[in-house]
Structure formats: structure tokens, C-alpha cells
JSON list of C-alpha atoms in Angstrom, two decimals:
[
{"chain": "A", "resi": 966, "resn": "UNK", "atom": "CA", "xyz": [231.06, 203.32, 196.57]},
{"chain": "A", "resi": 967, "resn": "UNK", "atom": "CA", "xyz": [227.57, 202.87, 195.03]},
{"chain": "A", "resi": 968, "resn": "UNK", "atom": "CA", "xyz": [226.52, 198.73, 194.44]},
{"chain": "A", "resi": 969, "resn": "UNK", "atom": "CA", "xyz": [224.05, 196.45, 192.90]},
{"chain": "A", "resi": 970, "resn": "UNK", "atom": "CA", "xyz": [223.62, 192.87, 193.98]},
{"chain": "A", "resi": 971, "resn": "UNK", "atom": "CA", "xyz": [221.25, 191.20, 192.48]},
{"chain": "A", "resi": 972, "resn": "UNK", "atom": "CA", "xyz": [221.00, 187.34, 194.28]},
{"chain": "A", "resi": 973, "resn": "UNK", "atom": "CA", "xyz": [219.46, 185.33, 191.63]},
{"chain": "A", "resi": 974, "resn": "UNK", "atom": "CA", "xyz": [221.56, 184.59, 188.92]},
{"chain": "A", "resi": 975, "resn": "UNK", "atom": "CA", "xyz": [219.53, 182.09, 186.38]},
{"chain": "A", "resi": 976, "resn": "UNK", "atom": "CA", "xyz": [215.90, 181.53, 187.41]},
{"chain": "A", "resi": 977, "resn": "UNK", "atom": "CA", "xyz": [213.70, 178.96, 185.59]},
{"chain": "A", "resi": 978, "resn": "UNK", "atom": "CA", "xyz": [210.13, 179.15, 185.64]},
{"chain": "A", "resi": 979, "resn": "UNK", "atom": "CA", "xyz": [207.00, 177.23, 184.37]},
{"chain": "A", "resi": 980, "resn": "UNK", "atom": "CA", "xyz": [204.37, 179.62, 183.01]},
{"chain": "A", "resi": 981, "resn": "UNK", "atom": "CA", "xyz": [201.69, 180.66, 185.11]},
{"chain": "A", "resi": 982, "resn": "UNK", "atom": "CA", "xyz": [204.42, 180.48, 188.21]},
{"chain": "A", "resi": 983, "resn": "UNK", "atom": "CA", "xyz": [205.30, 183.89, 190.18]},
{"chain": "A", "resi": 984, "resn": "UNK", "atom": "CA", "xyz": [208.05, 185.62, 190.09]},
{"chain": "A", "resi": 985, "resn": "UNK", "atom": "CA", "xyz": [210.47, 188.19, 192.64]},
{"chain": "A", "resi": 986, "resn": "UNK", "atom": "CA", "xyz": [213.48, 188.94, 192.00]},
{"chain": "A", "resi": 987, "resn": "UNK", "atom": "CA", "xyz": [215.85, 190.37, 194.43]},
{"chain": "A", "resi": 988, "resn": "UNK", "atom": "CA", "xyz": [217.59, 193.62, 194.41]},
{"chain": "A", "resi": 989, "resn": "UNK", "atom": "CA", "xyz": [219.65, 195.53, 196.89]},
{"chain": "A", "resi": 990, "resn": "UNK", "atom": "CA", "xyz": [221.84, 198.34, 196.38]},
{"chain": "A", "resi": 991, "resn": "UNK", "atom": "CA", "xyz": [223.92, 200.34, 198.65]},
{"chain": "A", "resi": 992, "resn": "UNK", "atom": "CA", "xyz": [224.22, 203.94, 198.63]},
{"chain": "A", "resi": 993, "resn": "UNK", "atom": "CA", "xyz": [224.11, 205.97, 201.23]},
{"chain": "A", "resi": 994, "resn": "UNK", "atom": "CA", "xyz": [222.38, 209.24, 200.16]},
{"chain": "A", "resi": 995, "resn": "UNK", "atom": "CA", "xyz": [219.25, 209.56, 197.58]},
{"chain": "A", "resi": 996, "resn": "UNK", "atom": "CA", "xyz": [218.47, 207.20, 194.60]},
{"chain": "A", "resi": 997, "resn": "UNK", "atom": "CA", "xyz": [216.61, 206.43, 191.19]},
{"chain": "A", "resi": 998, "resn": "UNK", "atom": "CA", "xyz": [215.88, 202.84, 190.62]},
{"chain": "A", "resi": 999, "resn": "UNK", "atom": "CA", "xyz": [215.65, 201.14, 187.90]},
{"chain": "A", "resi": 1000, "resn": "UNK", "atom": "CA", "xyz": [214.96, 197.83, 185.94]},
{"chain": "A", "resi": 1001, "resn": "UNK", "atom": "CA", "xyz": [215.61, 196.95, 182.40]},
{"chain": "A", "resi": 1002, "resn": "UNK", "atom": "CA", "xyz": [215.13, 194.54, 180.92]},
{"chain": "A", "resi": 1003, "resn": "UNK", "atom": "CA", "xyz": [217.17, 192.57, 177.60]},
{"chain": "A", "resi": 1004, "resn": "UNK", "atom": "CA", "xyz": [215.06, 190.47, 175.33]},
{"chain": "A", "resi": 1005, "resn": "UNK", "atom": "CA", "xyz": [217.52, 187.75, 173.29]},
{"chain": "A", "resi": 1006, "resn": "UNK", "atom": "CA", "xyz": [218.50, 190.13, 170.60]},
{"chain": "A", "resi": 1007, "resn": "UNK", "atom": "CA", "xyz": [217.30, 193.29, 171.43]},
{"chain": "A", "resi": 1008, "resn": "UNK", "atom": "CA", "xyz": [218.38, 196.46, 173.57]},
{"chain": "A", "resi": 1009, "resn": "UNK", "atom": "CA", "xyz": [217.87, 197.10, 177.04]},
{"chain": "A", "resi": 1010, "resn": "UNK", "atom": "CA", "xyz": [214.76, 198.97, 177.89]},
{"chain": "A", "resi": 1011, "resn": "UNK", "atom": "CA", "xyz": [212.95, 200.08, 180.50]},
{"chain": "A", "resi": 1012, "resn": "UNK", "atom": "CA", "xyz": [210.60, 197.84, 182.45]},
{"chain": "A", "resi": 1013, "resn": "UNK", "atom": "CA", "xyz": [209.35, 200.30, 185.42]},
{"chain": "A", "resi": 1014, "resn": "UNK", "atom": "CA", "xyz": [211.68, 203.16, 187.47]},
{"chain": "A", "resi": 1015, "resn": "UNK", "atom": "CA", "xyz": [211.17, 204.48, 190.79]},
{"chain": "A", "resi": 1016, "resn": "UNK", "atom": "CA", "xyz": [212.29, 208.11, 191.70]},
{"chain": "A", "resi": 1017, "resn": "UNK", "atom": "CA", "xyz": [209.25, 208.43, 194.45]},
{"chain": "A", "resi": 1018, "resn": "UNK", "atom": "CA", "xyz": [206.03, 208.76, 196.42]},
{"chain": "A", "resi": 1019, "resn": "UNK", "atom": "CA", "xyz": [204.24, 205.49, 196.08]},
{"chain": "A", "resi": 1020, "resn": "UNK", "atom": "CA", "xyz": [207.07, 203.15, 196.69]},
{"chain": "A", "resi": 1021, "resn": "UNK", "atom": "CA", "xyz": [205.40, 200.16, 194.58]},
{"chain": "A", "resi": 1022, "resn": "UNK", "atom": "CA", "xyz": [205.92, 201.40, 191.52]},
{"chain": "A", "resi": 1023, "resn": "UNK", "atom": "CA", "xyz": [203.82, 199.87, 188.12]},
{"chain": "A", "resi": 1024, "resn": "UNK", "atom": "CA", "xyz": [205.46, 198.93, 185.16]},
{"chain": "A", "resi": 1025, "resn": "UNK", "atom": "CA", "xyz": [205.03, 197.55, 181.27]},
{"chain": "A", "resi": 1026, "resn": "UNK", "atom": "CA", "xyz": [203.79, 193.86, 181.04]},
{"chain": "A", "resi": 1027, "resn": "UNK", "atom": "CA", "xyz": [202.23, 193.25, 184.48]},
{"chain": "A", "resi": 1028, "resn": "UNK", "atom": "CA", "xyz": [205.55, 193.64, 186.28]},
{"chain": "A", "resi": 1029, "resn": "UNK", "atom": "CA", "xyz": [205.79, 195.89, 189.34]},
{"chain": "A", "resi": 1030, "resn": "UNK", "atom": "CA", "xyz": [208.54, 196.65, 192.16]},
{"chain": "A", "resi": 1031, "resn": "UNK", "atom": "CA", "xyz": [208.54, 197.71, 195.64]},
{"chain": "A", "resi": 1032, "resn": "UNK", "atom": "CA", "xyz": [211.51, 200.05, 196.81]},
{"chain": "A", "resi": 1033, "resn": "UNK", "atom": "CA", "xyz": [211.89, 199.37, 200.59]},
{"chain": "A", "resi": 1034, "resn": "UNK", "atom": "CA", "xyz": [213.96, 202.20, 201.96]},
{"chain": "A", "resi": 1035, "resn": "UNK", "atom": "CA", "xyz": [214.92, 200.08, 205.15]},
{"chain": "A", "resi": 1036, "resn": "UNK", "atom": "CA", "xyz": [215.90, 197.32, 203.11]},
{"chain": "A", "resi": 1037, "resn": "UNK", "atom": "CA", "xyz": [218.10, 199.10, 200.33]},
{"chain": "A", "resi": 1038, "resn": "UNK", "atom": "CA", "xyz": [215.80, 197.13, 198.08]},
{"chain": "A", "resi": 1039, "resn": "UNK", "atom": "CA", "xyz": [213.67, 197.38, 194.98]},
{"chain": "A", "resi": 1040, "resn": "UNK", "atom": "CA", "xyz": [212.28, 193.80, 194.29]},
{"chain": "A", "resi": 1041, "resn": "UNK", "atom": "CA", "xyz": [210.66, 193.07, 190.52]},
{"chain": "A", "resi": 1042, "resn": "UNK", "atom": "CA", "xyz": [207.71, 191.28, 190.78]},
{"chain": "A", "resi": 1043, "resn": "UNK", "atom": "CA", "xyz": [205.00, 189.14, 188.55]},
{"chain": "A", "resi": 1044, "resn": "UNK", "atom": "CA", "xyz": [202.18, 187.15, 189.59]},
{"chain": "A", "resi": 1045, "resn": "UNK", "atom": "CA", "xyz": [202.05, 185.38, 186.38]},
{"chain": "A", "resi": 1046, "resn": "UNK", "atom": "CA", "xyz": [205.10, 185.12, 184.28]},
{"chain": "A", "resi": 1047, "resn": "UNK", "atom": "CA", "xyz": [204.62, 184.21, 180.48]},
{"chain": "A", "resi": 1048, "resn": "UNK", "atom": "CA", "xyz": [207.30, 182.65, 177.95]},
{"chain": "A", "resi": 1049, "resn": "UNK", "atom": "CA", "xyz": [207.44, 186.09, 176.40]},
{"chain": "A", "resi": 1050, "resn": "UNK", "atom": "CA", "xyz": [209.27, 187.03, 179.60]},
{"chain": "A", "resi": 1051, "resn": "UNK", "atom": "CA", "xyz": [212.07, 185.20, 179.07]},
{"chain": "A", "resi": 1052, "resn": "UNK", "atom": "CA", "xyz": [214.78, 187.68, 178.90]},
{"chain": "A", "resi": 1053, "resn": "UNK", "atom": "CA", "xyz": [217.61, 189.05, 180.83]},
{"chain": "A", "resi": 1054, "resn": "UNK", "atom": "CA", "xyz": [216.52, 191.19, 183.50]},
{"chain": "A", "resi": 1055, "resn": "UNK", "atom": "CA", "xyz": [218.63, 194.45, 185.50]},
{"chain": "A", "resi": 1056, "resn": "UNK", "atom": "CA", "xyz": [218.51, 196.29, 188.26]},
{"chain": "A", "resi": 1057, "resn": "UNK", "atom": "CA", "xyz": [220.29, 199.24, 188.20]},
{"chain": "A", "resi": 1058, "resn": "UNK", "atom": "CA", "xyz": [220.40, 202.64, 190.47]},
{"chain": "A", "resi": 1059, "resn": "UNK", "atom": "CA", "xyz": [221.43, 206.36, 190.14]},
{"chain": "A", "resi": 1060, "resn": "UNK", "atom": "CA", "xyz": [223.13, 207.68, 193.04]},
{"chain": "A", "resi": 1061, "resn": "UNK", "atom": "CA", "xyz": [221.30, 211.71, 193.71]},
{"chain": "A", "resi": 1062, "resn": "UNK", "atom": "CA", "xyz": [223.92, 214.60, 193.30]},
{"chain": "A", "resi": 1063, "resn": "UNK", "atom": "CA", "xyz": [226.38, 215.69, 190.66]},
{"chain": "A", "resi": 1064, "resn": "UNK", "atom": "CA", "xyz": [226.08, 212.30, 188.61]},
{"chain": "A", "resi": 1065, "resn": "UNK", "atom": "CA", "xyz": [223.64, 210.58, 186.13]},
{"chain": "A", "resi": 1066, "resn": "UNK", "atom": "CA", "xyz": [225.78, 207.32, 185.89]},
{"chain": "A", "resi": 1067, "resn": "UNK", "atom": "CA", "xyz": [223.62, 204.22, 185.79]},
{"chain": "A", "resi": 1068, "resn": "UNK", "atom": "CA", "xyz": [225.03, 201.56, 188.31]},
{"chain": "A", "resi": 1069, "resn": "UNK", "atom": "CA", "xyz": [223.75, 198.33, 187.15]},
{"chain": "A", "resi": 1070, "resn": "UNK", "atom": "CA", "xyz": [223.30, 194.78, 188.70]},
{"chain": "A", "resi": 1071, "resn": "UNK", "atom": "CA", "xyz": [224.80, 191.53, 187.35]},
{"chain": "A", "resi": 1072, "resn": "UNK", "atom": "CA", "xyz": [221.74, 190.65, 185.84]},
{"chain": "A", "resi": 1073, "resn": "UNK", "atom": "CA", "xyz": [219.19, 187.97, 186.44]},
{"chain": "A", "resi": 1074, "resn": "UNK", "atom": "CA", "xyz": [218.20, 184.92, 183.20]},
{"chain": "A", "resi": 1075, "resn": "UNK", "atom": "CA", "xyz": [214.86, 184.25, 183.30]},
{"chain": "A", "resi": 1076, "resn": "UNK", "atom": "CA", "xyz": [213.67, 181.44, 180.96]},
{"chain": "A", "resi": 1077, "resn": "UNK", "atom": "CA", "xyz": [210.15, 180.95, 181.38]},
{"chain": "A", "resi": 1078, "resn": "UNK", "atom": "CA", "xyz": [209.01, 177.15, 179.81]},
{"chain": "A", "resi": 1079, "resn": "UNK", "atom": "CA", "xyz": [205.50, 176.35, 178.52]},
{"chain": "B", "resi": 376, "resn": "UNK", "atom": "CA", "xyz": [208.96, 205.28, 168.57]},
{"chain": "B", "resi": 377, "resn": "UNK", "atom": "CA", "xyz": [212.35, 206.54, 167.76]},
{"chain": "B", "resi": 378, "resn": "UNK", "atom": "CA", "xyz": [215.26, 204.62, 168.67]},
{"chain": "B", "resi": 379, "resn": "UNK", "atom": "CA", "xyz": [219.12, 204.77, 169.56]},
{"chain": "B", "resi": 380, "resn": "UNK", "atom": "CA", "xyz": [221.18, 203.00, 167.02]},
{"chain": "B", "resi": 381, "resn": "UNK", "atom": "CA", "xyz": [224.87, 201.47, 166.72]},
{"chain": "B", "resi": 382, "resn": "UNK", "atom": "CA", "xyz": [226.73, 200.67, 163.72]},
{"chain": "B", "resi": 383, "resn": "UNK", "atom": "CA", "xyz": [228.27, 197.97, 163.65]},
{"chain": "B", "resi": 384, "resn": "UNK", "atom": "CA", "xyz": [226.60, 195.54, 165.25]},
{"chain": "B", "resi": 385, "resn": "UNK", "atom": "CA", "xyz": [229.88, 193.11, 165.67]},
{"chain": "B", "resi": 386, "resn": "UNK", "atom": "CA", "xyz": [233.25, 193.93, 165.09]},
{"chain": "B", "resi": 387, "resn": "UNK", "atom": "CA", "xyz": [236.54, 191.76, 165.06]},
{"chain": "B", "resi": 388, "resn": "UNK", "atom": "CA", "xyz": [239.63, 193.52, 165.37]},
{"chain": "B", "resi": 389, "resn": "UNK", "atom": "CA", "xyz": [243.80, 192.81, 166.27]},
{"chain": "B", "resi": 390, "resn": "UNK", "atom": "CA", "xyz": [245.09, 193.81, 169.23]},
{"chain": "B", "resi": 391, "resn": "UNK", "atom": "CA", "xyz": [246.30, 197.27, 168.77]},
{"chain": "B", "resi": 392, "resn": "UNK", "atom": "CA", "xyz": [244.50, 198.42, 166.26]},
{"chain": "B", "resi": 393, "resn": "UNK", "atom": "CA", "xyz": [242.28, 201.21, 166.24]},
{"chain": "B", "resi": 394, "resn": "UNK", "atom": "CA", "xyz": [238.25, 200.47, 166.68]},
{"chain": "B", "resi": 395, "resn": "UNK", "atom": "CA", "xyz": [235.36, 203.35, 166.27]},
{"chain": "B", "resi": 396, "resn": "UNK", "atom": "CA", "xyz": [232.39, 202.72, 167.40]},
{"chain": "B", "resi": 397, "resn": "UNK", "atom": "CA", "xyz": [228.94, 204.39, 166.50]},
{"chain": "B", "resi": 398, "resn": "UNK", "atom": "CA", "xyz": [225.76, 205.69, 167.87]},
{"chain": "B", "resi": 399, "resn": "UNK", "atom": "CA", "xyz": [223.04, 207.75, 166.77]},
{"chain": "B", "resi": 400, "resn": "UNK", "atom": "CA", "xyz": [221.08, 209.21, 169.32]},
{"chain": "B", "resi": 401, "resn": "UNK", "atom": "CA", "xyz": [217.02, 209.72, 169.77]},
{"chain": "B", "resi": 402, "resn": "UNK", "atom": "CA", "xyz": [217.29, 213.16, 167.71]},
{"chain": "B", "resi": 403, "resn": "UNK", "atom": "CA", "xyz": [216.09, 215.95, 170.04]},
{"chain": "B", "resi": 404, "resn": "UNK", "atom": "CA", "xyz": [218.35, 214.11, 173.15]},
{"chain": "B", "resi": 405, "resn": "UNK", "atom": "CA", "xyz": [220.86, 216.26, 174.42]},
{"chain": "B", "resi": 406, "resn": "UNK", "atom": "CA", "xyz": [223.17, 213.79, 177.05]},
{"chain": "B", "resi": 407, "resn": "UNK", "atom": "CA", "xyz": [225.17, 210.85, 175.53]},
{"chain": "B", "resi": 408, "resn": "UNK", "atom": "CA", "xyz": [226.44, 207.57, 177.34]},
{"chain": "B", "resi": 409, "resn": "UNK", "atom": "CA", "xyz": [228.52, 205.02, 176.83]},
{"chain": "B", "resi": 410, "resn": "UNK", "atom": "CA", "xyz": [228.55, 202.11, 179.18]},
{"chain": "B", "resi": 411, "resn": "UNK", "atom": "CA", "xyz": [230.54, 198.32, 178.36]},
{"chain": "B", "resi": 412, "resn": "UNK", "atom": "CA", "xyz": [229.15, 194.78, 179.64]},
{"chain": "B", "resi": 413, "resn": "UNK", "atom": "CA", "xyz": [232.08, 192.07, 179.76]},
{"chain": "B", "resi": 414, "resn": "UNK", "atom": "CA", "xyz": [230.73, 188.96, 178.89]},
{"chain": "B", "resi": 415, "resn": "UNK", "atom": "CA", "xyz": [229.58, 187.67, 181.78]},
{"chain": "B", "resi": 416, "resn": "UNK", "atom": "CA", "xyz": [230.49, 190.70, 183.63]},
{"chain": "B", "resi": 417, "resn": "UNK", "atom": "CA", "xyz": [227.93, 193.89, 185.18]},
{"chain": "B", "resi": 418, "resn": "UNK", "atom": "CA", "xyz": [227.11, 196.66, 182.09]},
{"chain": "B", "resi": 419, "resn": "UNK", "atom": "CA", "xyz": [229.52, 199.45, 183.37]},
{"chain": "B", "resi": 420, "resn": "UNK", "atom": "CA", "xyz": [229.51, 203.28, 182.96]},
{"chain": "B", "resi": 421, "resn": "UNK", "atom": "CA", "xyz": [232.88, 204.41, 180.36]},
{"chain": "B", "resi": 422, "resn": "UNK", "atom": "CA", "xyz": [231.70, 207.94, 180.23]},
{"chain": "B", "resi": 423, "resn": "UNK", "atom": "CA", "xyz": [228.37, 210.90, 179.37]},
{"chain": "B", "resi": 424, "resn": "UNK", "atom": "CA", "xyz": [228.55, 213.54, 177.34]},
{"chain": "B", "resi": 425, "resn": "UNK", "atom": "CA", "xyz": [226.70, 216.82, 176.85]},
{"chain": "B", "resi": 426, "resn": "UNK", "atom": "CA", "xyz": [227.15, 220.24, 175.06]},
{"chain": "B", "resi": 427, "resn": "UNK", "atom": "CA", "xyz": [230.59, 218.84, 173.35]},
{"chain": "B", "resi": 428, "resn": "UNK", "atom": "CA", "xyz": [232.46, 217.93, 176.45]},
{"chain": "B", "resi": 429, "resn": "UNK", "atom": "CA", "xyz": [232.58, 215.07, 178.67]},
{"chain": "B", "resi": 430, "resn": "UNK", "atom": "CA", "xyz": [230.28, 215.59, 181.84]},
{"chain": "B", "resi": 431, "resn": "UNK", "atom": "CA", "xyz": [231.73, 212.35, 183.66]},
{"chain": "B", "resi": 432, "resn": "UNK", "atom": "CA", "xyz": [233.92, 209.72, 182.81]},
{"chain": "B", "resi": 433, "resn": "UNK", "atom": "CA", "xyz": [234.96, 206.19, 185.08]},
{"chain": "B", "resi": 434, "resn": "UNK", "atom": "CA", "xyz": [238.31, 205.12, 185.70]},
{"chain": "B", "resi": 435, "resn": "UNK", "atom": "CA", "xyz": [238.03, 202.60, 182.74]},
{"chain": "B", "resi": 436, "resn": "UNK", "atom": "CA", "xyz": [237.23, 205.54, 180.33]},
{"chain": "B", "resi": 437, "resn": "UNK", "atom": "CA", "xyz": [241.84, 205.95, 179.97]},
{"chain": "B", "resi": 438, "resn": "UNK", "atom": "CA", "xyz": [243.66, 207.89, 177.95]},
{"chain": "B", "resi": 439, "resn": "UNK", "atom": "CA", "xyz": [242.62, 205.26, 174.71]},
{"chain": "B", "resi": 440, "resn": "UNK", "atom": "CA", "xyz": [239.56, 205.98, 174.83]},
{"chain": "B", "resi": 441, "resn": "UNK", "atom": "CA", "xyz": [237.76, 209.49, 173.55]},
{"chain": "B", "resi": 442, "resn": "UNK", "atom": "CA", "xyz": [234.25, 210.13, 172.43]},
{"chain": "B", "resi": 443, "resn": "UNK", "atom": "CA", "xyz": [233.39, 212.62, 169.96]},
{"chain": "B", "resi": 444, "resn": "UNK", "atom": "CA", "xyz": [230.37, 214.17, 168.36]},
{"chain": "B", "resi": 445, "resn": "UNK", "atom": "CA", "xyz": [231.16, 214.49, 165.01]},
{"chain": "B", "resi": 446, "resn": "UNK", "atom": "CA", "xyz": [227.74, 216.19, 163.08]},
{"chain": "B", "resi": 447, "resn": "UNK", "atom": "CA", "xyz": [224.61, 216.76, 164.20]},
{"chain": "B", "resi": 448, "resn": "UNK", "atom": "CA", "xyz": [223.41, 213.19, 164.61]},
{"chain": "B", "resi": 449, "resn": "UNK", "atom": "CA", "xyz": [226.64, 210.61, 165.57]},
{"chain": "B", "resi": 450, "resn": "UNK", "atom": "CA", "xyz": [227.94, 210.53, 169.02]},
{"chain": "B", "resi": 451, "resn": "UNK", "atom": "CA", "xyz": [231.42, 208.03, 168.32]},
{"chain": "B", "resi": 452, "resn": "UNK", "atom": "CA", "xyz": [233.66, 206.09, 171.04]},
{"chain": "B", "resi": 453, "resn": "UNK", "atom": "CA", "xyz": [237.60, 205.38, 169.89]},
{"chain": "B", "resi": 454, "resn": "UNK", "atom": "CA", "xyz": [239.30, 203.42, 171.30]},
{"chain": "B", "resi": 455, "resn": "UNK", "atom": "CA", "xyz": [242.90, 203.72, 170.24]},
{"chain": "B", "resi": 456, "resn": "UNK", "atom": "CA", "xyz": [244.99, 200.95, 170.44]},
{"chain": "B", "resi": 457, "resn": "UNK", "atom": "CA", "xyz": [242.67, 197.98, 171.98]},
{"chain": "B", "resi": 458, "resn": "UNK", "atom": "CA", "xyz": [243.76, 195.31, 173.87]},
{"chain": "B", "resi": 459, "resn": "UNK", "atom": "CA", "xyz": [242.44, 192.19, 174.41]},
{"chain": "B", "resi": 460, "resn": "UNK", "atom": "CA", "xyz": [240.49, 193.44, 177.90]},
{"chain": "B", "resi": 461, "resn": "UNK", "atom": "CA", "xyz": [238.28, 195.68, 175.61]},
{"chain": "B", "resi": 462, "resn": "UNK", "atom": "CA", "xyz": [236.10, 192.54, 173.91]},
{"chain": "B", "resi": 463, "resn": "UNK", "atom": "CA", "xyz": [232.93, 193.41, 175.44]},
{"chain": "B", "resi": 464, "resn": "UNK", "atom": "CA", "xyz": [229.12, 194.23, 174.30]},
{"chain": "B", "resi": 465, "resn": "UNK", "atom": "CA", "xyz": [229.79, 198.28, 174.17]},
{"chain": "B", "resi": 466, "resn": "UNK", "atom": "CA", "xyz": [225.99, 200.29, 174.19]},
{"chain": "B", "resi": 467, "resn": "UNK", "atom": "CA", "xyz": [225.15, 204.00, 174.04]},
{"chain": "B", "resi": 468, "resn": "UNK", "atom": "CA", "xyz": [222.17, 205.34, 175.44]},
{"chain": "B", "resi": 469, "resn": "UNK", "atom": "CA", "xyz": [220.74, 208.69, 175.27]},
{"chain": "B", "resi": 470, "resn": "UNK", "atom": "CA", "xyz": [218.20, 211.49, 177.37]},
{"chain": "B", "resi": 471, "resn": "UNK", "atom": "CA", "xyz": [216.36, 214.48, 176.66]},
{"chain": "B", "resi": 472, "resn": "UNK", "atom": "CA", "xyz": [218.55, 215.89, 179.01]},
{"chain": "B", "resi": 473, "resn": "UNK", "atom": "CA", "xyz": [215.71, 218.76, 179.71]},
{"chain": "B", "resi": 474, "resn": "UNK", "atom": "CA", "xyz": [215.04, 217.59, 183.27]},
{"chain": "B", "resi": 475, "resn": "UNK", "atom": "CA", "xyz": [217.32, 217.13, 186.53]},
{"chain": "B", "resi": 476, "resn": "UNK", "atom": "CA", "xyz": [220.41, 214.75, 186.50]},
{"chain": "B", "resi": 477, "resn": "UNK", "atom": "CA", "xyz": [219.76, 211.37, 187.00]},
{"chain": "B", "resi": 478, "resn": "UNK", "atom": "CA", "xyz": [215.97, 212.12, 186.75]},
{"chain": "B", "resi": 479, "resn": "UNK", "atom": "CA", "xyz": [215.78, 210.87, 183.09]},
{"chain": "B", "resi": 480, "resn": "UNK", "atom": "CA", "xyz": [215.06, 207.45, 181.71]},
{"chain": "B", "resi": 481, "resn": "UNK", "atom": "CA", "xyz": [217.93, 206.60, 179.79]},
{"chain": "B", "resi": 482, "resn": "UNK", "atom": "CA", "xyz": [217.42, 204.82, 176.25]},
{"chain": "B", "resi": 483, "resn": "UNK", "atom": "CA", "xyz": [219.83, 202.02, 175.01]},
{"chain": "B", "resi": 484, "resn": "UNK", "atom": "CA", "xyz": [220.78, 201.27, 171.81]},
{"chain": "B", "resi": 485, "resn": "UNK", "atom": "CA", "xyz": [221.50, 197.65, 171.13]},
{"chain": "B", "resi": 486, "resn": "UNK", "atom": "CA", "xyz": [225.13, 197.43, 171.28]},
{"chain": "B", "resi": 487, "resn": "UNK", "atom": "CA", "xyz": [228.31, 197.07, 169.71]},
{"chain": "B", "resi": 488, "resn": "UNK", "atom": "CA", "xyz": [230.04, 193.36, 170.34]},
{"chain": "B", "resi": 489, "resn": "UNK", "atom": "CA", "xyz": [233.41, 193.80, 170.10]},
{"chain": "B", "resi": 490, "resn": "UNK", "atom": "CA", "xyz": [236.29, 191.42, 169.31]},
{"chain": "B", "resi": 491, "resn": "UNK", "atom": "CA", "xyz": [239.94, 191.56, 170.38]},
{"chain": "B", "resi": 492, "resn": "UNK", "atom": "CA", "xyz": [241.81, 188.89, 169.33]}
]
């Protein structure tokens, strides 16, 4: 069966500071990835997606991922967060064949202090 | 930009009693979804939709559950008789549905928190 793990439950970050967060999925055929991401309040949306050729993929807000076949990974990354990116952040995978199901991660907090 | 929207945004009902929940899709979208998030829990797949008939539904998406598409513009989950196990965030999401499955960008609304007590 297709998973998400995503390792980091709660990160807390100073502005300025880097961040990666993890992601590894297992599926053993084809996949979309994903991340979305929550803002308090509002609806997921789309930070970047990777279906493929250049596996680090570019997305809104200076946030990028790297899908590492080998790995079963797709990493979010940020050189520089900002408060603004505190949020709740998902990875989340579609499995290639009959199915368009999202499979989503537990979700990582990110509260980013000034 | 346009947006998916719910109605309501929080709802409080009894155990047992009958809850319908609403979404209007991005208008020229053509597959629905409804997916759950427990609190505290992974945002889970219930069940897509497309041309009037569901395309794929999980094993949580039972018998008292159904989704319907009412008019032109709703897309509706019922759940039946709800039990205390169905207080969750509940969101929709919507595609174009005009390229390959699973090669869309699905777009959320903002959910649905729903109360069993």
C-alpha cells in the first residue's frame, strides 16, 4: 500500500534560518509529488509538484524540492524562511495508474519567530 | 483567481443525525474529491467523482456516506447517520479534469469542521 512519512513533526525556526523538511513515500511503481501547504485559517494549496524531468523542482515563495528516486524522497527546502511561512506544511503523492487519490503525509508545523 | 468553497464552515451535530456537507467547485472543473483530516490525524481520501458517478471511493467512504451533484454548481457529501468517529476537518477539492489521471493539481477548498457529539 502507498505511504507518506513525513519525520518532522513541529519545527521551530528563527527567521533568516534554513529549512528541509523530510519526505519519503513508498510506492513501488510511478508517482506525482506534491506539497501543500495550510496557512492558520486558510485552505491547502499548492506550494510546488513534481511529475518530472528536472528532479529539483521550483516552487511559490522561494521554496523548492528535490525528488530523489533512490531515496523515495522529495525534500522541501528554503534557504531563508520568513514568519510568513509559518504554516502547516504536506507532503503528499499520487500513485501512476487507474487512480488520482492524493496520499498525504502527517504534516509538518512550522512556526517561524522574528 | 477562482476558488473552491464549503458551506458551512463548522457544524455541530448529535450522534445519528443526518449531516450534508457542501462544496462548490472551480466552475469549468470536471473531477470532485472529498478527502477527511482527523484532528491530529493524516488528510485522507473518502471518495472522487466525475460525470455523475463515483470514479473511486476508500474503505472509509461506507454505506453512510454518498456524494451527490445536485445542479450545475454543488458537489454535496451525506453522511447518514454520523457517529462520533466522523468529527473531523472534511475538504473538497476539485480539477479540470482535461488532462491524464493524477496529472492535475488538485484545488482545496477550506473545509468543513465537523462536530459529533
Amino acid at each position: 500500500a502507498q505511504s507518506v512519512s513525513q519525520h518532522n513533526h513541529h519545527v521551530i525556526l528563527s527567521e533568516a534560518a534554513s529549512l528541509e523538511l523530510g519526505c519519503n513515500y513508498s510506492y513501488g511503481g510511478t508517482v506525482n509529488l506534491f506539497w501543500y501547504v495550510q496557512y492558520p485559517g486558510q485552505h491547502l494549496q499548492l506550494l510546488l509538484k513534481y511529475f518530472s524531468g528536472d528532479p529539483l523542482v521550483k516552487g511559490i515563495k522561494g521554496f523548492e524540492a528535490e525528488f530523489i528516486k533512490s531515496k523515495f524522497s522529495f525534500n522541501l527546502r528554503k534557504p531563508s524562511v520568513q514568519w510568513s511561512d509559518t504554516a502547516e506544511y504536506f507532503c503528499a503523492v499520487i500513485g501512476l495508474g487507474n487512480t488520482d487519490k492524493l496520499i498525504f503525509g502527517t504534516g509538518t508545523r512550522l512556526q517561524v519567530f522574528p | 483567481e477562482p476558488e473552491v468553497t464549503q458551506t458551512p464552515s463548522h457544524q455541530v451535530t448529535q450522534m445519528g443525525q443526518e449531516v450534508i456537507l457542501r462544496c462548490v467547485p472551480i466552475s469549468n472543473h470536471l473531477y470532485f474529491y472529498w478527502y477527511r483530516q482527523i484532528l491530529g490525524q493524516k488528510v485522507e481520501f473518502l471518495v472522487s467523482f466525475y460525470n455523475n458517478e463515483i470514479s473511486e471511493k476508500s474503505e472509509i467512504f461506507d454505506d453512510q456516506f454518498s456524494v451527490e451533484r445536485p445542479d450545475g454548481s454543488n458537489f454535496t457529501l451525506k453522511i447518514r447517520s454520523t457517529k462520533l468517529e466522523d468529527s473531523a476537518m472534511y475538504f473538497c477539492a476539485s480539477i479540470p479534469g482535461t488532462g491524464g489521471r493524477g496529472q492535475e493539481t488538485q484545488y482545496f477548498g477550506p473545509g468543513t469542521r465537523l462536530l459529533v457529539l
